[in-house]
Short mmCIF file of C-alpha atoms in Angstrom, two decimals:
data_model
loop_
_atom_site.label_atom_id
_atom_site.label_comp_id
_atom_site.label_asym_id
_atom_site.label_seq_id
_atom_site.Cartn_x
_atom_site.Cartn_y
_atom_site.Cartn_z
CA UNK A 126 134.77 113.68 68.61
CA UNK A 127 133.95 115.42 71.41
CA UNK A 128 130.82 118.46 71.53
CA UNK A 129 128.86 120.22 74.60
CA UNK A 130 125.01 119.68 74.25
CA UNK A 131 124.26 122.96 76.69
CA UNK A 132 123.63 126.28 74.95
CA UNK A 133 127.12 127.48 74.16
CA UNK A 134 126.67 131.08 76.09
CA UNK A 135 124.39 131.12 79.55
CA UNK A 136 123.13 133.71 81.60
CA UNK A 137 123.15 133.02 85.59
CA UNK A 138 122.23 135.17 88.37
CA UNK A 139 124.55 135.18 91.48
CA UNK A 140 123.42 132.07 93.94
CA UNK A 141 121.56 130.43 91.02
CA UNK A 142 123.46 127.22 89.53
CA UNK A 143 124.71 125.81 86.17
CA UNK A 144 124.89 122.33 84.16
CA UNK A 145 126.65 121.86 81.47
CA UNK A 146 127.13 118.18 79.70
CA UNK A 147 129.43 117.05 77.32
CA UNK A 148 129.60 114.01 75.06
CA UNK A 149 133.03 112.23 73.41
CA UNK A 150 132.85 109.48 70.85
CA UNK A 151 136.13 107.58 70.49
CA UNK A 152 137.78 103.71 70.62
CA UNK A 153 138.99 103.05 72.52
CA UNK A 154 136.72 105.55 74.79
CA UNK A 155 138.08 109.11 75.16
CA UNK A 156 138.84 110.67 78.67
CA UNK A 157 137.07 113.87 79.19
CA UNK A 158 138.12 116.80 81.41
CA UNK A 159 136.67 119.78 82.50
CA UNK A 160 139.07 123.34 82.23
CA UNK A 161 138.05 126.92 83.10
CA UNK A 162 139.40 129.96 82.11
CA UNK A 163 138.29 133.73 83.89
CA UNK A 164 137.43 136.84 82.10
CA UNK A 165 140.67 138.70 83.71
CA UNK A 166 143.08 138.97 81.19
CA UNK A 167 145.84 137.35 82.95
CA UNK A 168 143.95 134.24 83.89
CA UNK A 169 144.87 131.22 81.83
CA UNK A 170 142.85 127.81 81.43
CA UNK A 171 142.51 125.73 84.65
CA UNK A 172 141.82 122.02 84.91
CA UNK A 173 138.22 121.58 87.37
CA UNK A 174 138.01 118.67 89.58
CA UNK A 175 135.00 117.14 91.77
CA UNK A 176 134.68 119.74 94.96
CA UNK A 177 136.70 122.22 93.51
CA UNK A 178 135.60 126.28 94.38
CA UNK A 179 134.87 124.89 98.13
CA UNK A 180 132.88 122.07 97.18
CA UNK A 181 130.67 123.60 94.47
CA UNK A 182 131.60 121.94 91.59
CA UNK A 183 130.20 118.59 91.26
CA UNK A 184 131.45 116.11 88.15
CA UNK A 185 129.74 112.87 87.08
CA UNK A 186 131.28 111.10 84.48
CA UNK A 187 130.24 108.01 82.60
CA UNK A 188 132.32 105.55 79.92
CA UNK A 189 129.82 103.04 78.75
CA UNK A 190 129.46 102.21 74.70
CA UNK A 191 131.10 106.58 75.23
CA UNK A 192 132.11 108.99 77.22
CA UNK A 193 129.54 111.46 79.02
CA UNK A 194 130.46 114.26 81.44
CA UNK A 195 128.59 116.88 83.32
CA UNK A 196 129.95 119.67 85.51
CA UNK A 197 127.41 121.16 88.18
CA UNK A 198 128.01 124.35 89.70
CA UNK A 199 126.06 125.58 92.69
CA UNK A 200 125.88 128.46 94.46
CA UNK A 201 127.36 130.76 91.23
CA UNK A 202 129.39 134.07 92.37
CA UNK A 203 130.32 136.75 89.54
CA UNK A 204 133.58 135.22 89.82
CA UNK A 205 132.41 131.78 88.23
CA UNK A 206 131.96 133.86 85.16
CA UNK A 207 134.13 132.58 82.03
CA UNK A 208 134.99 130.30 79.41
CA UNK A 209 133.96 126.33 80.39
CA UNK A 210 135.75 124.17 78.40
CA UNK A 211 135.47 120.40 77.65
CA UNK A 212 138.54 118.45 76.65
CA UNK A 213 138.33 114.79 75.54
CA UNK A 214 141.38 112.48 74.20
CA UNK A 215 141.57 108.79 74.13
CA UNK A 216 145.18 108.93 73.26
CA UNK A 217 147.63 106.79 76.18
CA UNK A 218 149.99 109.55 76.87
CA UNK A 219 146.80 111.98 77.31
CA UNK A 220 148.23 112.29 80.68
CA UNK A 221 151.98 112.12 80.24
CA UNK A 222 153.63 115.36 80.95
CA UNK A 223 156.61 114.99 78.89
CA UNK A 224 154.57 114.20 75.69
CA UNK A 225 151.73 116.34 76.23
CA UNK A 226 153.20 118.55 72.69
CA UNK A 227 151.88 115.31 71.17
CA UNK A 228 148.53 114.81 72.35
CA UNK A 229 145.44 115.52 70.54
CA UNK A 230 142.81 117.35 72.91
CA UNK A 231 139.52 117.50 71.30
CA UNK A 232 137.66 120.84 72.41
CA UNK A 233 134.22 122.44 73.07
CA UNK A 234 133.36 125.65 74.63
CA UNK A 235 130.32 126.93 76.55
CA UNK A 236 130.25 130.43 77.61
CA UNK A 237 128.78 131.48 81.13
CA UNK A 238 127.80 134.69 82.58
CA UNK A 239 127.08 135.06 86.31
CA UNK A 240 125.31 138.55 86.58
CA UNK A 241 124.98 139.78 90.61
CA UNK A 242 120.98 139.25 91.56
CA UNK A 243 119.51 142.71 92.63
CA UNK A 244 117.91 143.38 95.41
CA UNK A 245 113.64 142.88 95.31
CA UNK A 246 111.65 143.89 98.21
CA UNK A 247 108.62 142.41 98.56
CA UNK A 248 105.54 143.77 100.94
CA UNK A 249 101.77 142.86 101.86
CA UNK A 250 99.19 145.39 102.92
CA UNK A 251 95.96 145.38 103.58
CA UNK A 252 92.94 148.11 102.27
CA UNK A 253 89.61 148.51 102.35
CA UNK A 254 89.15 144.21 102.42
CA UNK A 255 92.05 143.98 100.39
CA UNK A 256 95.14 142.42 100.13
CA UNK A 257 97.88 144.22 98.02
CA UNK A 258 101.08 142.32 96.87
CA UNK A 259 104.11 144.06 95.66
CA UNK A 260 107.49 143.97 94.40
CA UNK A 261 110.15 146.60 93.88
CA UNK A 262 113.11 145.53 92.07
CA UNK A 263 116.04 147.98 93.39
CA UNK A 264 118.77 148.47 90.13
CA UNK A 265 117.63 146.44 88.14
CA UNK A 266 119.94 144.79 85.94
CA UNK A 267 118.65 144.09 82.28
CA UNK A 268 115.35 145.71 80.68
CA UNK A 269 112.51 144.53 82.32
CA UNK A 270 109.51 143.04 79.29
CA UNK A 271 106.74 142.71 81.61
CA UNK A 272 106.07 140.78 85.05
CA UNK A 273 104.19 137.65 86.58
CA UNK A 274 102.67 137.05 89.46
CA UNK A 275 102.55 132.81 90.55
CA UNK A 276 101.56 130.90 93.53
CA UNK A 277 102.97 127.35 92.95
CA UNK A 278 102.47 126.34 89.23
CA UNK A 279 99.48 128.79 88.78
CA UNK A 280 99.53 132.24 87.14
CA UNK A 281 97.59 134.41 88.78
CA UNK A 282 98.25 137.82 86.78
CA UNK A 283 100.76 138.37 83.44
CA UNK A 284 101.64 142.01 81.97
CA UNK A 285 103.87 143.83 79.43
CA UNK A 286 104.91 146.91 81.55
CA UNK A 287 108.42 147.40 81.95
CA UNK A 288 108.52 149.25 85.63
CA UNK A 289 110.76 148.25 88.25
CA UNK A 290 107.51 148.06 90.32
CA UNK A 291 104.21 145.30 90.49
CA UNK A 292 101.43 144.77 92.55
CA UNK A 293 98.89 141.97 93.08
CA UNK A 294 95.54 142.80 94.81
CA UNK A 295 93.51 140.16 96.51
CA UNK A 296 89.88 140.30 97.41
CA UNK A 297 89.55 139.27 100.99
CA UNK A 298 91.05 138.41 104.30
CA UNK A 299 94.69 137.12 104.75
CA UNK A 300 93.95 134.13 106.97
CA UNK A 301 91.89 132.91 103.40
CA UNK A 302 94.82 133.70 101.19
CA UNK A 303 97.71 132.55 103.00
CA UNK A 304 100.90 131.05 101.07
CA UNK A 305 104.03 131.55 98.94
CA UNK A 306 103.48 134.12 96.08
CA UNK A 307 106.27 134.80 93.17
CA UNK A 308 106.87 138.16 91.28
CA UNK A 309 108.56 137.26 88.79
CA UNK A 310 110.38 140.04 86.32
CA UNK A 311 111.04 138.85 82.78
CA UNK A 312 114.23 140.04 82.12
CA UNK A 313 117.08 137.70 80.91
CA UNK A 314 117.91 135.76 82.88
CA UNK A 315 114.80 135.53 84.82
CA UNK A 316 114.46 137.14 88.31
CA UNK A 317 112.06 136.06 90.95
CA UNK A 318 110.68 137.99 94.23
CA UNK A 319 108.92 136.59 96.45
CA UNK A 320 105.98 137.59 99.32
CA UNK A 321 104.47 135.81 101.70
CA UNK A 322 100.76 136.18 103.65
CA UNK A 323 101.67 134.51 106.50
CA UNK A 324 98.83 133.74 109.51
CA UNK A 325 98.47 131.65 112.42
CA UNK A 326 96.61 128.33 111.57
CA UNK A 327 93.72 128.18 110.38
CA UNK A 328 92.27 124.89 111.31
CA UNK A 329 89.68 122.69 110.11
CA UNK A 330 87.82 119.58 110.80
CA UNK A 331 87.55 116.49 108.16
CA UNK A 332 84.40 115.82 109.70
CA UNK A 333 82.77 118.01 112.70
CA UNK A 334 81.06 114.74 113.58
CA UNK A 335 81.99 111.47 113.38
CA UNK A 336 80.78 107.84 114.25
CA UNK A 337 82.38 104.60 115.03
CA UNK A 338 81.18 101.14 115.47
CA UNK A 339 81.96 99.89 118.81
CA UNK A 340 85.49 97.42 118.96
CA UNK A 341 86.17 98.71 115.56
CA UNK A 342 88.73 101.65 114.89
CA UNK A 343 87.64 105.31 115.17
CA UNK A 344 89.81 107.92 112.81
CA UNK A 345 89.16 111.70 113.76
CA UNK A 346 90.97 114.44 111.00
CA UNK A 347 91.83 117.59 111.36
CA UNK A 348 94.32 119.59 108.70
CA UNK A 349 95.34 122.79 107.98
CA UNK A 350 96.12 124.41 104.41
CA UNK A 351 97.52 127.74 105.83
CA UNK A 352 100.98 129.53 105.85
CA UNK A 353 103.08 128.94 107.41
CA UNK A 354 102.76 125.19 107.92
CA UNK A 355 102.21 123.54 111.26
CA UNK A 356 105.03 122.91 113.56
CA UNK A 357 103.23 121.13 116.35
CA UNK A 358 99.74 119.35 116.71
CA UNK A 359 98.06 118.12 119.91
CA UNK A 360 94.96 116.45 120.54
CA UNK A 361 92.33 116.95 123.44
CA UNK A 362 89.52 114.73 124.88
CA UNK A 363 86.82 117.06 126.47
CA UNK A 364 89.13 119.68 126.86
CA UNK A 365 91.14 117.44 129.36
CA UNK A 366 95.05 116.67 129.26
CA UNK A 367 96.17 116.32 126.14
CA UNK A 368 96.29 112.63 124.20
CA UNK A 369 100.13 111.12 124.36
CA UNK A 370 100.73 109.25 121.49
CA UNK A 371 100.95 105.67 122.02
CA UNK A 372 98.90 105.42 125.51
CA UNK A 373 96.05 103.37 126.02
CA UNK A 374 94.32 102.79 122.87
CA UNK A 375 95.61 106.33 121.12
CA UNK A 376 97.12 106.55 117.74
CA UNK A 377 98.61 109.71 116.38
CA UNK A 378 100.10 110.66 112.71
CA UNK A 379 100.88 114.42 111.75
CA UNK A 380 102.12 115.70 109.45
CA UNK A 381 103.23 119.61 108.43
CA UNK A 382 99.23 120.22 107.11
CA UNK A 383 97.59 116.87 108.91
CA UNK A 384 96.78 115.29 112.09
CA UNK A 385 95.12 111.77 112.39
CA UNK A 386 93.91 110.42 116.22
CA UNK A 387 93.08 106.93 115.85
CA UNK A 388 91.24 104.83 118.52
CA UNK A 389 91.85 101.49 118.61
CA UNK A 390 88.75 99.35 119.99
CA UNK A 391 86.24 101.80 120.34
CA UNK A 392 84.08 101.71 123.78
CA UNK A 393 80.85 103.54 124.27
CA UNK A 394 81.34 104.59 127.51
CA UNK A 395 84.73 105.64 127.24
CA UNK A 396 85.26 107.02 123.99
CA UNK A 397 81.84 108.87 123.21
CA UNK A 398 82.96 112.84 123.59
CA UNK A 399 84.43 115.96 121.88
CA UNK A 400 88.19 115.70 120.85
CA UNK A 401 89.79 118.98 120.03
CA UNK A 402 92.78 119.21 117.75
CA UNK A 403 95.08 121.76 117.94
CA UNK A 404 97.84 123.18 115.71
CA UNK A 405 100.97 125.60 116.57
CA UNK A 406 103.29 127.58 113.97
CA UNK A 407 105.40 130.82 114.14
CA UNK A 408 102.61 132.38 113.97
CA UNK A 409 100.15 131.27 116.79
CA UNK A 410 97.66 128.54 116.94
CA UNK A 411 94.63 127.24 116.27
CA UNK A 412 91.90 124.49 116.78
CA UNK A 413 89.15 122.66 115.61
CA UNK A 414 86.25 120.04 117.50
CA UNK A 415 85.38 116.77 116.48
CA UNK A 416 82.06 114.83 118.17
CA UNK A 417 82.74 111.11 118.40
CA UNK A 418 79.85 109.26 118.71
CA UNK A 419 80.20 104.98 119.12
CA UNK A 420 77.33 102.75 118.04
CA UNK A 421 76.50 99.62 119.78
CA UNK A 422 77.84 96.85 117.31
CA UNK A 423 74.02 95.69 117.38
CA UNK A 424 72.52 99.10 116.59
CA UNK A 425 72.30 97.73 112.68
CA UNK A 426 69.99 95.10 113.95
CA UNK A 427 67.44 97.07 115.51
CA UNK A 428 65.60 97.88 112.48
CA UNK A 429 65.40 94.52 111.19
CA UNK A 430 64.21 93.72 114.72
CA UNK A 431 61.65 95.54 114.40
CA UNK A 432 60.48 94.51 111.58
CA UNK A 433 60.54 91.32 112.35
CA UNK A 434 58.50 92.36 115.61
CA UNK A 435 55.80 93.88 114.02
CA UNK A 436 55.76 90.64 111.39
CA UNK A 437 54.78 88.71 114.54
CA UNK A 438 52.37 91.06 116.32
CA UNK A 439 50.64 91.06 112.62
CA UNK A 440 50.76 87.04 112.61
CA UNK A 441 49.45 86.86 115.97
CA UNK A 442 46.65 89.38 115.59
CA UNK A 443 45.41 87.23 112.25
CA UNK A 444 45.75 84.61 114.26
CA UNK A 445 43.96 85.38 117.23
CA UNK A 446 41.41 86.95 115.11
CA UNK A 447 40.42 83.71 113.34
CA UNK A 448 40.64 81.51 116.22
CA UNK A 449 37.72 83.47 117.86
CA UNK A 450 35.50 83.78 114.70
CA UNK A 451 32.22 82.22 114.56
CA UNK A 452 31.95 78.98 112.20
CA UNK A 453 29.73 79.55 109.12
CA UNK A 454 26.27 77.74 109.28
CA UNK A 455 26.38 74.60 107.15
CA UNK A 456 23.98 74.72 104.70
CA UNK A 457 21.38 71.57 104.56
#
């Protein structure tokens, strides 16, 4: 037996993708193969191979305790549209042109339309202290049953209307807003917009001051959560050259939204200062100041010194103090 497990008719929009798996049941273990045939009328069933349409078809098949097969298909043109058929046989002349008359094919279908994506223009302005998102789908393709708008995995704003156009207004300034926003229209299949509030960075401090223990490590942080992300962070002592990673006693990690200066061995003299941190995109830049101060490694002893100082002025004081007092009169 052999059966598809996708949904037997699929919807795609032009560069989206497809999946479609296939299962055959059979001893000895059935071969399965993957045929397509086009909507033109003239087109008849074609076998599909791994990297076949200019390396967009991808096939992974299995034969364990049974067969499994799945056909990916990237990168879908309207062209891709048709009848997907899985064949499995586990008969030994499956193969054998000759006999083929003879063979047994067992057969399941899955139906795919690739429907061309329209065009969606997305635009930010800015108002009276706000920001306004929008989308305008241009033809749009199916009826439209209302809209989304998403940043990441969060909904921001859901509606039934069924226009062409949407809007999202923020309140506030772009350089707090900054990031990857979705319209999405639901239609069927699903068609996605996007906008993006895009800013230099907007840098900030872990700490605006931090302190380190002298000959221990010192770890200044700076990151940035704005859009787009950082392509280039450099660190400055004092507003001097900047820190090469790697000299002296200098550490550096960064990442697209992080930067990390670590000093290894701290020394008052030398490492006590202001290190600025500086970030670079497509954008412009930005910066943020950290104030490193180093501790003496005995500066946690000094206030049990000091107690212990004024335990001994006390104890000499009482001592002192008795050592001059007169003796009592002995009684007769």
């Amino acid at each position: 037996a052999g059966f598809i497990k996708s949904p037997l008719s699929q919807k795609r929009l032009t560069q989206d993708s497809v999946e479609l798996y296939c299962e055959a049941i059979g001893n000895p273990i059935p071969e399965i193969q993957w045929w397509f045939e086009g909507n033109d009328p003239n087109e008849t069933y074609a076998q599909l191979w791994d990297g076949a349409r200019q390396d967009r078809v991808k096939i992974n098949a299995t034969y364990n305790l049974h067969s499994t097969s799945t056909v990916y298909i990237a990168n879908l043109s309207v062209d891709d549209s048709g009848m997907y058929e899985c064949r499995a046989s586990n008969d030994p002349d499956r193969n054998h042109l000759s006999k083929s008359p003879k063979v047994k094919w067992i057969r399941s279908q899955a139906n795919v339309f690739v429907i061309e994506r329209p065009n969606i223009i997305g635009l930010v302005s800015v108002s009276s202290g706000k920001l306004i998102l929008s989308c305008n789908m241009s033809a749009p393709h199916a009826s439209i049953e209302g809209h989304e708008w998403m940043r990441g995995d969060k909904t921001l704003q859901t509606d039934t209307d069924s226009n062409a156009f949407t809007s999202y207004i923020i309140e506030g300034k772009m350089e707090e807003h900054s990031g990857v926003y979705d319209c999405v229209y639901k239609t069927n299949p699903v068609v996605k917009g996007q906008v993006n509030i895009s800013v230099a960075p907007q840098v900030i401090a872990y700490k605006k001051s931090e302190h380190g223990n002298e000959g221990d490590t010192g770890v200044l942080t700076c990151k940035s959560p704005s859009f787009p992300s950082v392509i280039a962070w450099t660190w400055y002592k004092n507003d001097q050259q900047p820190i090469i990673n790697g000299s002296g006693r200098y550490v550096i990690k960064s990442g697209s939204n992080k930067t990390e200066l670590r000093i290894l061995k701290l020394n008052i003299e030398e490492d006590t200062g202001d290190y600025r941190c500086n970030a670079t995109n497509v954008f412009g830049f930005g910066g943020a100041v950290v104030n490193l101060r180093v501790r003496s490694r005995l500066a946690a002893l000094w206030p049990f010194l000091g107690i212990v100082a004024e335990v001994l002025v006390l104890v000499t004081i009482i001592f002192i103090y008795e050592k001059r007092r007169k003796p009592d009169e002995v009684l007769d």
